[in-house]
Tab-separated table of C-alpha atoms in Angstrom:
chain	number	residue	atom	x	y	z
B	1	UNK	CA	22.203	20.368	-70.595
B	2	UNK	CA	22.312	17.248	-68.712
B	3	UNK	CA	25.192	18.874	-66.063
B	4	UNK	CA	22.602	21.434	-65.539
B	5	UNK	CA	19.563	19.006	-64.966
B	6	UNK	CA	21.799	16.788	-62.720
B	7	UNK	CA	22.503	20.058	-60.783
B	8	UNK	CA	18.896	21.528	-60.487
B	9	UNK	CA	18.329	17.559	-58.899
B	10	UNK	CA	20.956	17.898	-56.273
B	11	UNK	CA	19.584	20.992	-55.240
B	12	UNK	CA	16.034	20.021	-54.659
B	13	UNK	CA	17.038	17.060	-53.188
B	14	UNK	CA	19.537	19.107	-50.506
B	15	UNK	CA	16.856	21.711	-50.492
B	16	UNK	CA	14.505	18.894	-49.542
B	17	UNK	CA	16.782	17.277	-46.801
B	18	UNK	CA	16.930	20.942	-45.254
B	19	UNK	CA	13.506	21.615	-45.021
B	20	UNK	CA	12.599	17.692	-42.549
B	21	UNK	CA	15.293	18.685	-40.214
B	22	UNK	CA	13.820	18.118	-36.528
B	23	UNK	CA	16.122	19.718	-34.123
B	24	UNK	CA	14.582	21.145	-31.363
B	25	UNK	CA	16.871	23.994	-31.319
B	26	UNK	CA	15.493	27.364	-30.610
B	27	UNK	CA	16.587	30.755	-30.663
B	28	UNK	CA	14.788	31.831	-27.814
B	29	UNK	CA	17.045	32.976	-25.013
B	30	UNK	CA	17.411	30.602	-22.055
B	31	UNK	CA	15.492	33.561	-19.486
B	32	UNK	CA	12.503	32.971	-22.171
B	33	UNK	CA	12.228	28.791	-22.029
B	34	UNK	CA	13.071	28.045	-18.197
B	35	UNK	CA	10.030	30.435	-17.412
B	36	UNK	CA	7.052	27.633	-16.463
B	37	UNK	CA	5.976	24.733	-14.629
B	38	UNK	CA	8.216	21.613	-14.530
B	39	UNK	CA	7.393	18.288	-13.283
B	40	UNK	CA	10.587	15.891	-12.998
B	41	UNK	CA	10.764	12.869	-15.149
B	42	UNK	CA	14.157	11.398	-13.721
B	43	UNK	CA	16.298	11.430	-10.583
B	44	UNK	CA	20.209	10.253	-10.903
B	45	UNK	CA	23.086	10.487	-8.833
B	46	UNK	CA	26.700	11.348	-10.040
B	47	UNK	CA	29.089	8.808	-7.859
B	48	UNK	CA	32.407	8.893	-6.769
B	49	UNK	CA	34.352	8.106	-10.254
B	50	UNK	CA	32.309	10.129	-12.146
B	51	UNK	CA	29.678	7.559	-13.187
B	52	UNK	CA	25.746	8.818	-13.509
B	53	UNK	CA	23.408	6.599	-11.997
B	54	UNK	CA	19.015	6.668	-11.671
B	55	UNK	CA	18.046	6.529	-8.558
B	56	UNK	CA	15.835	3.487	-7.883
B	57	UNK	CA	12.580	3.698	-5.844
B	58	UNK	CA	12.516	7.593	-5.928
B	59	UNK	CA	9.636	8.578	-7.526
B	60	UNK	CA	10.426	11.764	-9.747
B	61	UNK	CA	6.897	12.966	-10.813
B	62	UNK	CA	7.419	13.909	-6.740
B	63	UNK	CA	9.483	16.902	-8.039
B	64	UNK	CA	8.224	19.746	-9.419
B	65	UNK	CA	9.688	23.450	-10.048
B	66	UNK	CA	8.511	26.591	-11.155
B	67	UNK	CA	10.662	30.028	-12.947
B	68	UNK	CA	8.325	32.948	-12.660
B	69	UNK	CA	8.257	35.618	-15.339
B	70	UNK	CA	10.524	37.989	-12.920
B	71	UNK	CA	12.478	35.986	-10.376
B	72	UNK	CA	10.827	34.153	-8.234
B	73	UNK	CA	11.676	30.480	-8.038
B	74	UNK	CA	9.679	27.103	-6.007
B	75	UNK	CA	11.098	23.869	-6.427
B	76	UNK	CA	8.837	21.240	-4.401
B	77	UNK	CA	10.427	17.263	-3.493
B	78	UNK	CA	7.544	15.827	-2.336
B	79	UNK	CA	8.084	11.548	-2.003
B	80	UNK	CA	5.967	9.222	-0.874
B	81	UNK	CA	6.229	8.425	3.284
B	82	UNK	CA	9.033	6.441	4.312
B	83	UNK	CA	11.196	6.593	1.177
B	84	UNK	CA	14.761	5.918	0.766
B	85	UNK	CA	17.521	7.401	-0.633
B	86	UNK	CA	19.675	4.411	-1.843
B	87	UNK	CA	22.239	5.094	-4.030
B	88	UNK	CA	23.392	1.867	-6.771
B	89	UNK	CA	26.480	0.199	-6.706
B	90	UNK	CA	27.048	1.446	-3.006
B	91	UNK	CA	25.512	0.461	0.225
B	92	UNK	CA	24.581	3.656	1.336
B	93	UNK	CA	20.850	4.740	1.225
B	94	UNK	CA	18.855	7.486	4.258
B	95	UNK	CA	15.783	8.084	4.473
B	96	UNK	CA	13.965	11.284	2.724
B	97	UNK	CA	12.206	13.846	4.019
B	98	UNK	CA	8.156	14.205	4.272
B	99	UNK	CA	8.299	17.231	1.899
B	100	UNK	CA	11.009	19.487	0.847
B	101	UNK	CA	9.896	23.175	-0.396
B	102	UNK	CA	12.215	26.047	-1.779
B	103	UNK	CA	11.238	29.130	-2.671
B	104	UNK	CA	13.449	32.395	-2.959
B	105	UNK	CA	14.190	34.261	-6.475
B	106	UNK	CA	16.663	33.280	-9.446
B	107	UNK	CA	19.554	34.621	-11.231
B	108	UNK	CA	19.984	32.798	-14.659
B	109	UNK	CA	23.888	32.848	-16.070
B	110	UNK	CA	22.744	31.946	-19.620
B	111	UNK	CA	26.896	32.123	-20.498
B	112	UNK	CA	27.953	29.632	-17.851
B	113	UNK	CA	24.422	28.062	-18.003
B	114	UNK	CA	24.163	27.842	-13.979
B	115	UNK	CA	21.071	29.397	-11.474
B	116	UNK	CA	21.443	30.809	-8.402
B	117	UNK	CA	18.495	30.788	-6.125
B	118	UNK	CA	18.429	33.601	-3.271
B	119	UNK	CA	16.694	31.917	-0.307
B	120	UNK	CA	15.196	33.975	2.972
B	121	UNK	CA	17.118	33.628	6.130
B	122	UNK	CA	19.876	31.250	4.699
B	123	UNK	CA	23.121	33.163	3.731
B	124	UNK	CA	24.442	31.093	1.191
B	125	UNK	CA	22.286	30.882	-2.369
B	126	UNK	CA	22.045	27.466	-4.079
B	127	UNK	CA	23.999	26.805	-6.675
B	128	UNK	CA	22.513	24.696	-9.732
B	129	UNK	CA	23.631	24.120	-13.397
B	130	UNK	CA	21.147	23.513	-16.315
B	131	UNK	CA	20.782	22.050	-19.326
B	132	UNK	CA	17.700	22.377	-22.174
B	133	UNK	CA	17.231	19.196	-24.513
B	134	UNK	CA	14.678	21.354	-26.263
B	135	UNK	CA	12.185	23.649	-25.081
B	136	UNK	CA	10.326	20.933	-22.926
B	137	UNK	CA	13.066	19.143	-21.635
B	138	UNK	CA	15.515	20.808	-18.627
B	139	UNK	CA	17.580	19.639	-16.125
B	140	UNK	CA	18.935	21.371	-13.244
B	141	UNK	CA	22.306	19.837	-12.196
B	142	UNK	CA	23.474	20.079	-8.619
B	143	UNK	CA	27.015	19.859	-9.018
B	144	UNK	CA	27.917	19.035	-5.291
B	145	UNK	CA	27.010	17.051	-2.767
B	146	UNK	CA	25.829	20.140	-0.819
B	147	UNK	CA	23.754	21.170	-3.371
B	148	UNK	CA	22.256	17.487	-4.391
B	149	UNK	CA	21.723	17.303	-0.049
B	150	UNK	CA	19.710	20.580	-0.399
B	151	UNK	CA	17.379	19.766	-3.609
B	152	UNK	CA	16.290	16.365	-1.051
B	153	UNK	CA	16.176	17.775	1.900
B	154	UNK	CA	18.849	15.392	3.501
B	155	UNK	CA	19.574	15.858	7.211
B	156	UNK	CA	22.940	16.847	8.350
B	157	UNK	CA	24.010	13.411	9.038
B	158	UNK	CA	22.435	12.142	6.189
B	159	UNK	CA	24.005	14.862	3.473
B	160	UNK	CA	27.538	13.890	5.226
B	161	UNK	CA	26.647	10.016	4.420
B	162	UNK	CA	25.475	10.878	1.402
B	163	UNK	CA	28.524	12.952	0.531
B	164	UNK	CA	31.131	10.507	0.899
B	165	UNK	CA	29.757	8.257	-2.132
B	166	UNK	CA	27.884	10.986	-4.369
B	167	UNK	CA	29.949	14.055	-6.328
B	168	UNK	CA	26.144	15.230	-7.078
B	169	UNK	CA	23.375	14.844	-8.937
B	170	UNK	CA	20.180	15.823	-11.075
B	171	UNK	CA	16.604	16.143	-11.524
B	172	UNK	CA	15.169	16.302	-15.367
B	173	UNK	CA	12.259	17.697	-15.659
B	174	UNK	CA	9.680	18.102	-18.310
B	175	UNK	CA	7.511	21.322	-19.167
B	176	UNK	CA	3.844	21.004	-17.369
């Protein structure tokens, strides 16, 4: 009798532990949660030995991006006048753009977790990875220094700086 009562106790306490779990985990698909507004919460820089580092002085409430319900796709970079670009633990910083504004449509690879964003009159699509920490949380991951160049804006001369600390880079976002 007692084996018994000592059982029935483990199972309401396991039944018990089960029930607070707070994972955010969802079983919506990823084409469901990136839908939305996003405004960005955080700004870092991969550098040359694989280190991630923020980005100082880069305001990244200044990013925003959008996933319509079909395809279409608007990522906005809009810092403050005269900011820099200066990436830690090198010497190398440029100056940003005014604005930066993307638009085109999206492919989601849910498998390989990447987007693909078609843009008018440019050839080649940009090429981002993502990641969901939740439903409210995403980042998009440029995973070259092409790509990071293109989410800023950078000049020509400026991506080519740029590239020769920086592997790439990311914006994190949070659901508006």
């Amino acid at each position: 009798m007692q084996r018994i009562l000592i059982l029935s106790i483990l199972l309401v306490f396991a039944c018990s532990l089960a029930a607070c779990d707070t994972s955010t985990t969802t079983t919506r698909p990823d084409s469901e949660r990136i839908v939305g507004s996003w405004e960005g919460t955080d700004l870092n820089a991969r550098i040359i030995g694989g280190l991630s580092v923020s980005i100082p002085g880069t305001d990244p409430s200044a990013a925003s991006v959008t996933f319509g319900s079909g395809d279409a796709f608007s990522f906005l970079f809009d810092p403050a006048d005269g900011s820099m670009l200066g990436i830690p633990q090198t010497t190398v910083s440029v100056p940003l753009p005014d604005q930066v504004s993307i638009t085109g449509t999206y492919t989601l690879d849910e498998s390989e977790e990447t987007i693909s964003v078609a843009r008018p009159g440019i050839p080649a699509a940009l090429e981002l990875g993502y990641n969901f920490r939740g439903d409210d949380d995403l980042e998009l991951i440029a995973e070259t220094p092409d790509a990071f160049a293109d989410l800023l804006g950078l000049a020509s001369e400026d991506a080519a700086l740029i590239a020769t600390v920086v592997t790439g880079g990311s914006i994190r976002f949070d659901r508006q």
